[in-house]
Short mmCIF file of C-alpha atoms and ligand atoms in Angstrom, two decimals:
data_model
loop_
_atom_site.label_atom_id
_atom_site.label_comp_id
_atom_site.label_asym_id
_atom_site.label_seq_id
_atom_site.Cartn_x
_atom_site.Cartn_y
_atom_site.Cartn_z
CA MET A 279 -22.39 5.40 35.43
CA THR A 280 -22.32 8.52 33.28
CA ALA A 281 -19.21 9.69 31.40
CA THR A 282 -18.44 12.12 34.19
CA THR A 283 -18.89 9.68 37.01
CA LEU A 284 -16.83 7.02 35.27
CA LEU A 285 -14.04 9.57 34.89
CA GLU A 286 -14.54 10.63 38.50
CA GLN A 287 -14.38 7.05 39.65
CA VAL A 288 -10.97 6.45 38.09
CA THR A 289 -9.28 9.77 38.88
CA SER A 290 -7.83 10.81 42.22
CA ALA A 291 -7.29 14.15 43.95
CA GLU A 292 -3.58 13.92 43.29
CA GLY A 293 -1.14 11.66 41.48
CA HIS A 294 0.02 11.52 37.89
CA LYS A 295 -1.38 14.41 35.80
CA VAL A 296 -3.18 13.33 32.63
CA HIS A 297 -3.58 15.93 29.87
CA ASP A 298 -5.72 15.91 26.72
CA PRO A 299 -3.17 15.54 23.89
CA ALA A 300 -5.36 17.60 21.55
CA THR A 301 -5.75 20.65 23.79
CA GLY A 302 -3.29 20.33 26.64
CA GLU A 303 -6.20 20.58 29.09
CA LEU A 304 -5.82 18.70 32.39
CA ILE A 305 -8.27 15.77 32.37
CA GLY A 306 -7.48 14.62 35.90
CA HIS A 307 -4.99 12.78 38.05
CA SER A 308 -4.33 9.09 37.80
CA PRO A 309 -3.71 7.31 41.09
CA ALA A 310 -0.14 6.02 41.36
CA ALA A 311 0.15 2.55 42.84
CA SER A 312 3.14 1.82 45.07
CA ALA A 313 5.32 -1.27 45.05
CA ALA A 314 3.37 -2.48 48.10
CA ASP A 315 0.08 -1.95 46.21
CA LEU A 316 1.37 -4.12 43.38
CA ASP A 317 2.40 -6.87 45.80
CA ASP A 318 -1.03 -6.70 47.38
CA ALA A 319 -2.72 -6.88 43.96
CA VAL A 320 -0.72 -9.96 42.99
CA ALA A 321 -1.49 -11.61 46.33
CA ARG A 322 -5.22 -10.98 45.90
CA ALA A 323 -5.20 -12.23 42.30
CA LEU A 324 -3.31 -15.34 43.44
CA ARG A 325 -5.92 -16.04 46.12
CA ALA A 326 -8.79 -15.53 43.66
CA GLN A 327 -7.32 -17.78 40.97
CA PRO A 328 -8.21 -21.31 42.21
CA SER A 329 -11.94 -20.65 42.45
CA TRP A 330 -11.92 -18.85 39.08
CA ALA A 331 -10.19 -21.88 37.56
CA ALA A 332 -12.63 -24.22 39.30
CA ALA A 333 -15.57 -22.32 37.81
CA GLY A 334 -14.80 -24.12 34.55
CA HIS A 335 -15.08 -23.01 30.97
CA SER A 336 -18.83 -22.56 30.76
CA ARG A 337 -19.08 -20.19 33.74
CA ARG A 338 -16.07 -18.24 32.60
CA GLN A 339 -17.50 -18.01 29.08
CA ALA A 340 -20.73 -16.62 30.55
CA ALA A 341 -18.71 -14.17 32.67
CA LEU A 342 -16.86 -12.86 29.61
CA HIS A 343 -20.13 -12.36 27.74
CA ALA A 344 -21.54 -10.49 30.76
CA ALA A 345 -18.42 -8.31 30.79
CA ALA A 346 -18.93 -7.62 27.07
CA ASP A 347 -22.54 -6.63 27.84
CA ALA A 348 -21.26 -4.19 30.47
CA ILE A 349 -18.92 -2.59 27.95
CA GLU A 350 -21.77 -2.25 25.47
CA ALA A 351 -23.86 -0.55 28.15
CA HIS A 352 -21.07 1.99 28.74
CA ALA A 353 -19.66 2.14 25.22
CA GLU A 354 -20.12 5.84 24.61
CA GLU A 355 -18.72 6.88 28.01
CA LEU A 356 -15.68 4.71 27.42
CA ALA A 357 -15.18 6.06 23.89
CA GLN A 358 -15.37 9.66 25.09
CA LEU A 359 -12.85 9.06 27.86
CA LEU A 360 -10.53 7.21 25.48
CA SER A 361 -10.77 10.01 22.95
CA ARG A 362 -9.87 12.64 25.52
CA GLU A 363 -6.95 10.75 27.01
CA GLN A 364 -5.46 9.06 23.95
CA GLY A 365 -6.43 11.80 21.50
CA LYS A 366 -8.04 9.54 18.89
CA PRO A 367 -11.25 10.79 17.30
CA LEU A 368 -14.58 9.25 18.18
CA ASN A 369 -15.23 8.39 14.54
CA GLY A 370 -13.31 6.55 11.84
CA PRO A 371 -11.34 3.49 12.97
CA ASN A 372 -10.74 5.15 16.31
CA ALA A 373 -12.37 5.44 19.77
CA ARG A 374 -15.85 4.01 19.12
CA PHE A 375 -14.26 1.37 16.91
CA GLU A 376 -11.81 0.49 19.71
CA VAL A 377 -14.56 0.05 22.29
CA GLY A 378 -16.48 -2.09 19.78
CA ALA A 379 -13.35 -4.19 19.27
CA CYS A 380 -13.15 -4.79 23.04
CA VAL A 381 -16.62 -6.33 22.86
CA ALA A 382 -15.76 -8.40 19.78
CA TRP A 383 -12.53 -9.77 21.29
CA LEU A 384 -14.21 -10.62 24.60
CA ARG A 385 -17.06 -12.43 22.87
CA THR A 386 -14.74 -14.33 20.56
CA ALA A 387 -12.46 -15.36 23.44
CA ALA A 388 -15.62 -16.54 25.22
CA SER A 389 -16.98 -18.47 22.24
CA ILE A 390 -14.07 -20.57 20.99
CA PRO A 391 -14.31 -24.17 22.21
CA VAL A 392 -11.24 -25.51 24.02
CA GLU A 393 -11.27 -29.29 24.25
CA PRO A 394 -8.62 -31.77 25.35
CA GLU A 395 -6.81 -33.10 22.28
CA VAL A 396 -6.39 -36.83 21.83
CA LEU A 397 -2.81 -37.26 20.63
CA LEU A 398 -2.58 -41.00 20.56
CA ASP A 399 -5.18 -43.73 20.77
CA ASP A 400 -4.02 -47.13 19.51
CA GLU A 401 -2.64 -50.43 20.73
CA SER A 402 0.54 -48.68 21.94
CA GLY A 403 -1.34 -46.46 24.35
CA TYR A 404 -3.44 -43.34 24.87
CA ALA A 405 -2.39 -39.71 25.30
CA GLU A 406 -4.38 -36.55 25.61
CA LEU A 407 -3.38 -32.92 25.90
CA HIS A 408 -5.14 -30.57 28.30
CA TYR A 409 -4.76 -26.81 28.68
CA ARG A 410 -4.64 -25.87 32.36
CA PRO A 411 -4.61 -22.36 33.85
CA LEU A 412 -1.16 -20.90 34.44
CA GLY A 413 -1.98 -18.81 37.53
CA VAL A 414 -1.71 -15.02 37.61
CA VAL A 415 -0.96 -13.27 34.31
CA GLY A 416 0.76 -9.86 34.31
CA ALA A 417 -0.51 -7.68 31.47
CA ILE A 418 1.59 -4.68 30.40
CA GLY A 419 0.22 -2.43 27.70
CA PRO A 420 1.01 0.59 25.54
CA TRP A 421 -0.72 3.93 24.98
CA ASN A 422 -1.83 3.66 21.35
CA TRP A 423 -4.81 1.26 21.68
CA PRO A 424 -4.95 1.10 25.48
CA MET A 425 -8.37 -0.49 25.86
CA MET A 426 -8.25 -2.89 22.93
CA ILE A 427 -4.75 -4.19 23.65
CA SER A 428 -5.60 -4.63 27.33
CA ILE A 429 -8.59 -6.74 26.28
CA TRP A 430 -6.33 -8.79 23.98
CA GLN A 431 -4.36 -9.67 27.12
CA ILE A 432 -7.20 -9.91 29.64
CA ALA A 433 -9.86 -11.83 27.68
CA PRO A 434 -7.88 -14.98 26.76
CA SER A 435 -6.18 -15.05 30.16
CA LEU A 436 -9.47 -14.97 32.04
CA ARG A 437 -11.10 -17.45 29.68
CA MET A 438 -8.37 -20.00 30.38
CA GLY A 439 -8.81 -19.74 34.16
CA ASN A 440 -6.05 -17.31 35.02
CA THR A 441 -6.47 -14.13 37.03
CA VAL A 442 -4.89 -10.92 35.75
CA VAL A 443 -2.97 -7.95 37.11
CA VAL A 444 -2.80 -5.23 34.47
CA LYS A 445 -0.27 -2.36 34.40
CA PRO A 446 -1.40 0.34 31.94
CA SER A 447 0.94 2.76 30.20
CA GLU A 448 1.50 5.88 32.28
CA TYR A 449 0.39 7.89 29.22
CA THR A 450 -3.11 6.35 29.15
CA PRO A 451 -3.93 4.99 32.61
CA LEU A 452 -7.48 6.35 32.83
CA SER A 453 -8.69 4.48 29.74
CA VAL A 454 -7.57 1.17 31.21
CA LEU A 455 -8.80 1.99 34.73
CA ALA A 456 -12.23 2.84 33.29
CA LEU A 457 -12.31 -0.32 31.20
CA VAL A 458 -11.34 -2.47 34.20
CA LYS A 459 -13.94 -0.68 36.33
CA VAL A 460 -16.66 -1.60 33.84
CA LEU A 461 -15.42 -5.20 33.48
CA ASN A 462 -15.31 -5.55 37.26
CA SER A 463 -18.95 -4.50 37.55
CA THR A 464 -19.70 -8.09 36.45
CA LEU A 465 -16.56 -10.15 37.18
CA PRO A 466 -15.92 -11.82 40.56
CA ALA A 467 -13.71 -9.91 43.00
CA ASP A 468 -9.94 -9.88 42.38
CA VAL A 469 -10.05 -11.84 39.15
CA LEU A 470 -8.88 -8.68 37.38
CA ILE A 471 -6.92 -5.89 39.11
CA ALA A 472 -5.37 -2.76 37.55
CA VAL A 473 -2.27 -1.16 39.09
CA PRO A 474 -1.53 2.23 37.52
CA GLY A 475 2.03 3.49 37.61
CA ASP A 476 5.20 3.91 35.62
CA GLY A 477 7.68 1.48 34.07
CA SER A 478 9.15 0.58 37.47
CA LEU A 479 5.86 -1.11 38.40
CA GLY A 480 5.98 -2.97 35.08
CA LYS A 481 9.46 -4.15 35.95
CA GLN A 482 8.30 -5.27 39.39
CA LEU A 483 5.53 -7.28 37.75
CA THR A 484 7.99 -9.00 35.42
CA GLU A 485 10.23 -9.90 38.41
CA HIS A 486 7.43 -11.08 40.66
CA GLY A 487 7.64 -14.70 41.77
CA ASP A 488 3.86 -15.14 41.77
CA ILE A 489 3.33 -13.98 38.19
CA ALA A 490 3.28 -16.99 35.87
CA LYS A 491 3.17 -15.20 32.52
CA ILE A 492 3.72 -11.74 31.07
CA MET A 493 1.60 -10.54 28.18
CA PHE A 494 3.47 -7.51 26.83
CA THR A 495 2.77 -5.08 24.01
CA GLY A 496 5.13 -2.17 23.49
CA SER A 497 8.55 -1.31 22.18
CA VAL A 498 11.28 -3.76 21.16
CA THR A 499 13.63 -2.16 23.68
CA THR A 500 11.31 -2.70 26.64
CA GLY A 501 10.48 -6.19 25.38
CA LYS A 502 14.15 -7.14 25.50
CA ALA A 503 14.49 -5.69 29.01
CA ILE A 504 11.50 -7.75 30.17
CA ILE A 505 12.86 -10.97 28.70
CA LYS A 506 16.04 -10.48 30.74
CA THR A 507 14.19 -9.58 33.95
CA ALA A 508 11.72 -12.43 33.65
CA ALA A 509 14.41 -15.06 33.05
CA ASP A 510 15.06 -15.66 36.75
CA THR A 511 11.52 -16.87 37.37
CA MET A 512 11.21 -18.64 33.99
CA LYS A 513 8.02 -16.77 33.16
CA ARG A 514 6.00 -17.58 30.12
CA MET A 515 5.79 -14.60 27.78
CA THR A 516 3.91 -13.25 24.83
CA MET A 517 5.81 -10.38 23.21
CA GLU A 518 3.93 -8.17 20.77
CA LEU A 519 6.54 -5.58 19.89
CA GLY A 520 7.01 -2.80 17.40
CA GLY A 521 7.13 -3.27 13.68
CA ASN A 522 8.00 -1.32 10.58
CA ASP A 523 5.55 -2.92 8.17
CA ALA A 524 6.32 -2.86 4.46
CA GLY A 525 3.72 -2.75 1.71
CA ILE A 526 4.66 -3.70 -1.85
CA VAL A 527 2.48 -2.49 -4.70
CA LEU A 528 2.76 -4.63 -7.85
CA GLU A 529 2.65 -3.16 -11.37
CA ASP A 530 -0.81 -4.53 -12.10
CA ALA A 531 -2.47 -2.76 -9.15
CA ASP A 532 -5.10 -0.10 -9.82
CA PRO A 533 -3.92 3.08 -8.02
CA GLN A 534 -7.41 4.57 -7.67
CA ALA A 535 -8.88 1.31 -6.37
CA ILE A 536 -6.24 0.79 -3.66
CA ALA A 537 -5.64 4.38 -2.54
CA GLU A 538 -8.15 4.53 0.31
CA ASP A 539 -7.17 1.14 1.75
CA LEU A 540 -3.50 2.11 1.49
CA PHE A 541 -4.31 5.30 3.36
CA TRP A 542 -6.08 3.57 6.25
CA GLY A 543 -3.45 0.85 6.35
CA ALA A 544 -0.88 3.54 7.10
CA PHE A 545 -2.85 6.20 8.95
CA ILE A 546 -5.15 4.17 11.20
CA ASN A 547 -5.04 5.75 14.66
CA THR A 548 -3.02 8.58 13.07
CA GLY A 549 -0.22 6.11 12.34
CA GLN A 550 0.18 5.04 15.98
CA THR A 551 -0.44 1.36 15.38
CA CYS A 552 1.98 -1.53 15.74
CA ALA A 553 0.86 -3.24 12.52
CA ALA A 554 0.30 -0.12 10.39
CA LEU A 555 1.81 0.23 6.93
CA LYS A 556 4.98 2.22 7.64
CA ARG A 557 6.89 2.07 4.33
CA LEU A 558 5.42 1.66 0.89
CA TYR A 559 7.28 0.33 -2.17
CA VAL A 560 5.77 1.30 -5.53
CA PRO A 561 6.99 0.36 -9.04
CA ASP A 562 8.15 3.02 -11.51
CA ALA A 563 5.33 2.21 -13.92
CA ILE A 564 2.56 3.44 -11.59
CA TYR A 565 4.59 5.47 -9.06
CA ASP A 566 3.18 8.87 -9.96
CA GLU A 567 -0.40 7.60 -10.16
CA VAL A 568 -0.18 5.93 -6.73
CA CYS A 569 1.38 9.07 -5.19
CA GLN A 570 -1.34 11.23 -6.67
CA ALA A 571 -4.24 8.97 -5.69
CA LEU A 572 -2.91 8.64 -2.14
CA THR A 573 -2.38 12.40 -1.85
CA GLU A 574 -5.96 13.07 -2.97
CA VAL A 575 -7.37 10.65 -0.37
CA ALA A 576 -5.07 11.89 2.41
CA ALA A 577 -5.79 15.57 1.78
CA LYS A 578 -9.52 14.98 2.37
CA MET A 579 -9.22 13.36 5.81
CA PRO A 580 -10.04 15.80 8.62
CA MET A 581 -7.63 15.96 11.56
CA GLY A 582 -8.49 17.67 14.81
CA ILE A 583 -9.83 17.36 18.35
CA GLY A 584 -11.14 13.83 18.90
CA LEU A 585 -14.44 14.83 20.44
CA GLU A 586 -15.42 16.81 17.32
CA GLU A 587 -17.49 14.36 15.31
CA GLN A 588 -16.14 15.22 11.85
CA ASN A 589 -12.52 14.29 12.59
CA VAL A 590 -10.99 10.95 11.67
CA LEU A 591 -7.36 11.78 12.50
CA GLY A 592 -6.13 13.18 15.81
CA PRO A 593 -2.98 14.36 17.56
CA LEU A 594 -0.03 12.20 18.51
CA GLN A 595 -0.62 10.92 22.01
CA ASN A 596 2.49 12.54 23.48
CA ALA A 597 5.17 15.11 22.74
CA LYS A 598 7.92 12.50 22.58
CA GLN A 599 6.20 10.64 19.75
CA ARG A 600 5.34 13.88 17.90
CA ASP A 601 9.02 14.87 18.09
CA ILE A 602 10.14 11.49 16.68
CA VAL A 603 7.87 11.96 13.66
CA ALA A 604 9.01 15.58 13.14
CA ARG A 605 12.69 14.63 13.36
CA LEU A 606 12.32 11.83 10.81
CA VAL A 607 10.36 13.95 8.32
CA ASP A 608 12.77 16.89 8.64
CA ALA A 609 15.74 14.61 8.03
CA ALA A 610 14.02 13.05 5.00
CA ARG A 611 13.31 16.49 3.52
CA ASP A 612 16.90 17.59 4.21
CA SER A 613 18.13 14.50 2.35
CA GLY A 614 16.30 15.63 -0.80
CA ALA A 615 13.10 13.57 -0.52
CA ARG A 616 9.96 15.22 -1.91
CA VAL A 617 7.18 16.08 0.58
CA LEU A 618 3.89 15.57 -1.27
CA LEU A 619 1.65 16.56 1.61
CA GLY A 620 2.09 17.85 5.17
CA GLY A 621 5.48 17.99 6.84
CA ASP A 622 4.89 21.47 8.14
CA PRO A 623 3.38 21.44 11.66
CA ASP A 624 1.86 24.57 13.16
CA ALA A 625 4.36 25.20 15.96
CA GLY A 626 2.11 27.62 17.87
CA ALA A 627 -1.01 25.43 17.94
CA PRO A 628 -2.01 23.59 21.14
CA GLY A 629 -1.76 19.82 21.32
CA PHE A 630 0.61 17.30 19.80
CA PHE A 631 -0.67 17.50 16.23
CA TYR A 632 1.47 16.58 13.27
CA PRO A 633 -0.12 16.91 9.82
CA THR A 634 -0.82 13.98 7.54
CA THR A 635 2.44 13.62 5.63
CA LEU A 636 3.46 11.76 2.46
CA VAL A 637 7.11 11.67 1.42
CA ALA A 638 8.08 10.54 -2.10
CA ASP A 639 11.35 9.86 -3.93
CA ILE A 640 13.02 8.87 -0.70
CA ASP A 641 16.15 6.77 -0.43
CA PRO A 642 15.32 3.22 0.76
CA GLN A 643 17.93 3.56 3.52
CA ASN A 644 16.59 6.88 4.81
CA PRO A 645 15.72 6.72 8.55
CA LEU A 646 12.06 7.60 7.81
CA VAL A 647 12.00 4.25 5.97
CA THR A 648 14.18 2.12 8.21
CA GLU A 649 13.06 3.40 11.65
CA GLU A 650 9.55 3.03 13.05
CA GLN A 651 7.94 6.49 12.82
CA PHE A 652 4.73 5.49 14.69
CA GLY A 653 2.87 8.52 13.44
CA PRO A 654 1.18 10.15 10.42
CA ALA A 655 4.08 10.20 7.95
CA LEU A 656 4.39 7.62 5.17
CA PRO A 657 7.53 7.24 3.01
CA ILE A 658 6.85 6.04 -0.56
CA VAL A 659 9.90 4.33 -2.06
CA ARG A 660 10.22 3.91 -5.85
CA TYR A 661 11.41 0.57 -7.22
CA SER A 662 12.12 -0.81 -10.68
CA ASP A 663 12.96 -4.42 -9.74
CA LEU A 664 10.52 -6.47 -7.64
CA GLU A 665 13.34 -8.64 -6.28
CA GLN A 666 14.96 -5.49 -4.93
CA ALA A 667 11.70 -4.38 -3.32
CA ILE A 668 11.30 -7.76 -1.61
CA GLU A 669 14.88 -7.52 -0.36
CA TRP A 670 14.22 -4.05 1.06
CA ALA A 671 10.96 -5.21 2.65
CA ASN A 672 12.77 -8.10 4.36
CA GLY A 673 15.86 -6.07 5.19
CA LEU A 674 14.97 -4.94 8.72
CA GLU A 675 15.23 -6.74 12.05
CA VAL A 676 11.49 -6.44 12.67
CA GLY A 677 8.65 -8.27 10.91
CA LEU A 678 5.18 -7.77 12.38
CA GLY A 679 2.87 -7.28 9.37
CA SER A 680 3.29 -6.62 5.66
CA SER A 681 1.11 -6.35 2.58
CA VAL A 682 1.04 -6.91 -1.18
CA TRP A 683 -1.22 -4.89 -3.49
CA SER A 684 -2.21 -6.34 -6.86
CA SER A 685 -5.12 -7.09 -9.17
CA ASP A 686 -3.88 -10.68 -9.47
CA PRO A 687 -4.51 -12.62 -6.22
CA GLU A 688 -2.28 -15.56 -7.23
CA ARG A 689 0.69 -13.36 -8.03
CA ALA A 690 0.13 -11.39 -4.83
CA THR A 691 0.01 -14.62 -2.82
CA GLU A 692 3.28 -15.77 -4.37
CA VAL A 693 5.00 -12.49 -3.42
CA ALA A 694 3.35 -12.63 0.04
CA SER A 695 4.89 -16.06 0.67
CA ARG A 696 8.36 -14.49 0.37
CA LEU A 697 7.85 -11.76 2.98
CA GLN A 698 9.24 -12.19 6.49
CA ALA A 699 6.40 -11.19 8.78
CA GLY A 700 3.85 -12.62 11.20
CA THR A 701 1.02 -11.66 8.83
CA THR A 702 0.94 -10.61 5.18
CA TRP A 703 -2.30 -9.05 3.98
CA ILE A 704 -3.32 -8.81 0.33
CA ASN A 705 -4.96 -5.56 -0.83
CA LYS A 706 -5.40 -4.43 2.78
CA HIS A 707 -3.14 -3.83 5.75
CA GLY A 708 -3.59 -4.33 9.48
CA ALA A 709 -6.99 -6.00 9.19
CA ILE A 710 -6.86 -8.07 12.36
CA ASP A 711 -9.64 -10.48 13.32
CA PRO A 712 -10.25 -12.00 16.78
CA ARG A 713 -10.52 -15.49 15.21
CA VAL A 714 -7.21 -15.28 13.33
CA PRO A 715 -3.88 -15.61 15.16
CA PHE A 716 -1.61 -12.58 15.17
CA GLY A 717 2.04 -12.32 16.19
CA GLY A 718 5.44 -11.12 15.08
CA ALA A 719 8.41 -12.50 13.19
CA LYS A 720 12.01 -11.64 14.02
CA GLN A 721 12.35 -8.87 16.65
CA SER A 722 8.65 -8.00 16.46
CA GLY A 723 8.13 -10.60 19.13
CA PHE A 724 6.90 -14.12 19.74
CA GLY A 725 3.78 -15.92 20.82
CA LEU A 726 0.41 -15.74 19.12
CA GLU A 727 -2.64 -13.76 20.16
CA PHE A 728 -6.27 -14.34 19.11
CA GLY A 729 -8.16 -17.44 18.08
CA LEU A 730 -7.67 -20.88 19.60
CA GLN A 731 -3.89 -20.48 19.37
CA GLY A 732 -4.15 -17.31 21.44
CA LEU A 733 -6.08 -19.16 24.16
CA LYS A 734 -3.49 -21.94 24.26
CA GLU A 735 -0.74 -19.34 24.80
CA VAL A 736 -2.18 -18.44 28.20
CA ALA A 737 -2.45 -22.03 29.35
CA GLN A 738 -0.12 -24.73 30.61
CA PRO A 739 -0.15 -27.72 28.26
CA HIS A 740 -0.55 -30.90 30.29
CA VAL A 741 -0.31 -34.37 28.79
CA ILE A 742 -2.08 -37.29 30.43
CA GLN A 743 -0.80 -40.58 29.11
CA ARG A 744 -1.56 -44.19 29.86
P1 NDP B 1010 7.23 1.07 26.01
O1 NDP B 1010 7.73 -0.24 25.54
O2 NDP B 1010 8.17 2.05 26.56
O3 NDP B 1010 6.13 0.87 27.13
C1 NDP B 1010 5.12 -0.14 27.06
C2 NDP B 1010 4.71 -0.53 28.47
O4 NDP B 1010 5.81 -1.09 29.18
C3 NDP B 1010 4.26 0.67 29.31
O5 NDP B 1010 3.17 0.26 30.11
C4 NDP B 1010 5.48 0.96 30.13
O6 NDP B 1010 5.19 1.66 31.29
C5 NDP B 1010 5.98 -0.42 30.42
N1 NDP B 1010 7.37 -0.50 30.80
C6 NDP B 1010 8.37 0.42 30.60
N2 NDP B 1010 9.54 -0.08 31.06
C7 NDP B 1010 9.28 -1.31 31.56
C8 NDP B 1010 10.10 -2.33 32.15
N3 NDP B 1010 11.41 -2.18 32.32
N4 NDP B 1010 9.51 -3.48 32.52
C9 NDP B 1010 8.20 -3.67 32.33
N5 NDP B 1010 7.37 -2.75 31.77
C10 NDP B 1010 7.91 -1.59 31.40
O7 NDP B 1010 6.43 1.67 24.83
P2 NDP B 1010 5.85 3.12 24.69
O8 NDP B 1010 4.43 3.02 24.99
O9 NDP B 1010 6.59 4.16 25.45
O10 NDP B 1010 6.11 3.37 23.14
C11 NDP B 1010 7.42 3.53 22.63
C12 NDP B 1010 7.54 2.86 21.30
O11 NDP B 1010 7.05 1.51 21.36
C13 NDP B 1010 6.73 3.51 20.20
O12 NDP B 1010 7.45 4.54 19.62
C14 NDP B 1010 6.52 2.36 19.26
O13 NDP B 1010 7.63 2.21 18.44
C15 NDP B 1010 6.46 1.16 20.14
N6 NDP B 1010 5.11 0.76 20.44
C16 NDP B 1010 4.65 -0.39 19.92
C17 NDP B 1010 3.38 -0.77 20.17
C18 NDP B 1010 2.81 -2.01 19.65
O14 NDP B 1010 1.58 -2.11 19.63
N7 NDP B 1010 3.59 -2.99 19.25
C19 NDP B 1010 2.48 0.01 20.98
C20 NDP B 1010 3.08 1.20 21.52
C21 NDP B 1010 4.34 1.52 21.27
P3 NDP B 1010 5.24 3.26 31.30
O15 NDP B 1010 4.73 3.75 29.98
O16 NDP B 1010 4.30 3.57 32.38
O17 NDP B 1010 6.66 3.62 31.51
#
């Protein structure tokens, strides 16, 4: 499979038009599955599930490693396609990184031992806990990390003996179709099926009587809609929803030393990341130094067409998201906040670019701080009282990630323990690891992904007691 043929294999003569977000060029048409196609996919996945479950852990582990090998063999083709459709550059923590992460998550999901747990073994009796397959898992994903997030849903589900029907975002269907094509070059038939289409297909999946569990990553609004729809069939769910991650810099932090990690914490994937740093709280004592160090780092990072090797920042994936970022930055500027960098997009240029933007001296209740911007614009809030900063950080309904920045690990850990989030990083932000569980607090969702806990989430606990 070359890059061209892989693209050719996943596009159709007609269907949903997919454009390059950097240039506006038509990449191709994504096939649009019908409601009947989705029913057929679920029926096939249901039929394939018992023999996949019966294959046992060791054969499924080998199958996941073989699938990871297949991705490695097609890594560059996948990265190029992802870059063109999603917009993210090949280099930096972007397209090649994302394809590499798919391999890492598959191999880790394959490698973690899952054993029955002995709960009780004494004169009163014996009890052990097994993790059985659930059946068919419905995977619904977003457009920001389409391949990696699909793998987060597919890899643990397959490992635990489930089959999977995946519904990609209509913004990035080709990336997921290409990934599934490569995975299916080694997996048994019908263990993994992709059904491209819009949100109505996602809804159908969440209503379907033969889907045992929904793995969802996307917006809080859609997550709530899915919870309601899925209630009738009592589906299991993992909800990885939006966040608005706070970072708190402590007075003893070294601005120069943390500037680059702060930058990538916020601007990874051009800010389009669920657990990116989206609001930064900095004490008076080092406020100007942090703003300056961050501006110097940010100003050096090239933004442009993803396929051009020098770029590390790209366009927004779609016009809707670009307009959200522009609206929030304009309103912040109008409110009197100080734009340190960016904030002035080139209206005539092709693509959905928005420049790297830093906004200082902003009110903590400004919408750029309290709403999820999901793009390359970071508000930097000044504080003089750490208690106040912690209160602001905890003041929203979401709580996916957060971070504390300090030269004193013990003090940072103490502040971290007071933040309401699924993960709090110290002196970094968003550094996920396939061995370490990840999930949200509050309205950022529920259920853990990754590690042994992530495998257990796609299994039915079953106690045997005597
Ligand atoms: P959405 O929540 O709108 O969409 C995510 C997925 O759900 C897509 O595949 C979508 O399909 C599907 N979907 C839409 N409606 C339904 C439904 N009723 N039932 C089942 N599935 C449905 O997120 P977007 O991708 O549009 O992003 C919007 C916002 O979500 C962003 O601004 C950001 O705040 C947040 N977000 C968070 C992410 C995270 O990683 N936590 C990732 C991406 C976005 P389709 O797109 O085809 O309509």
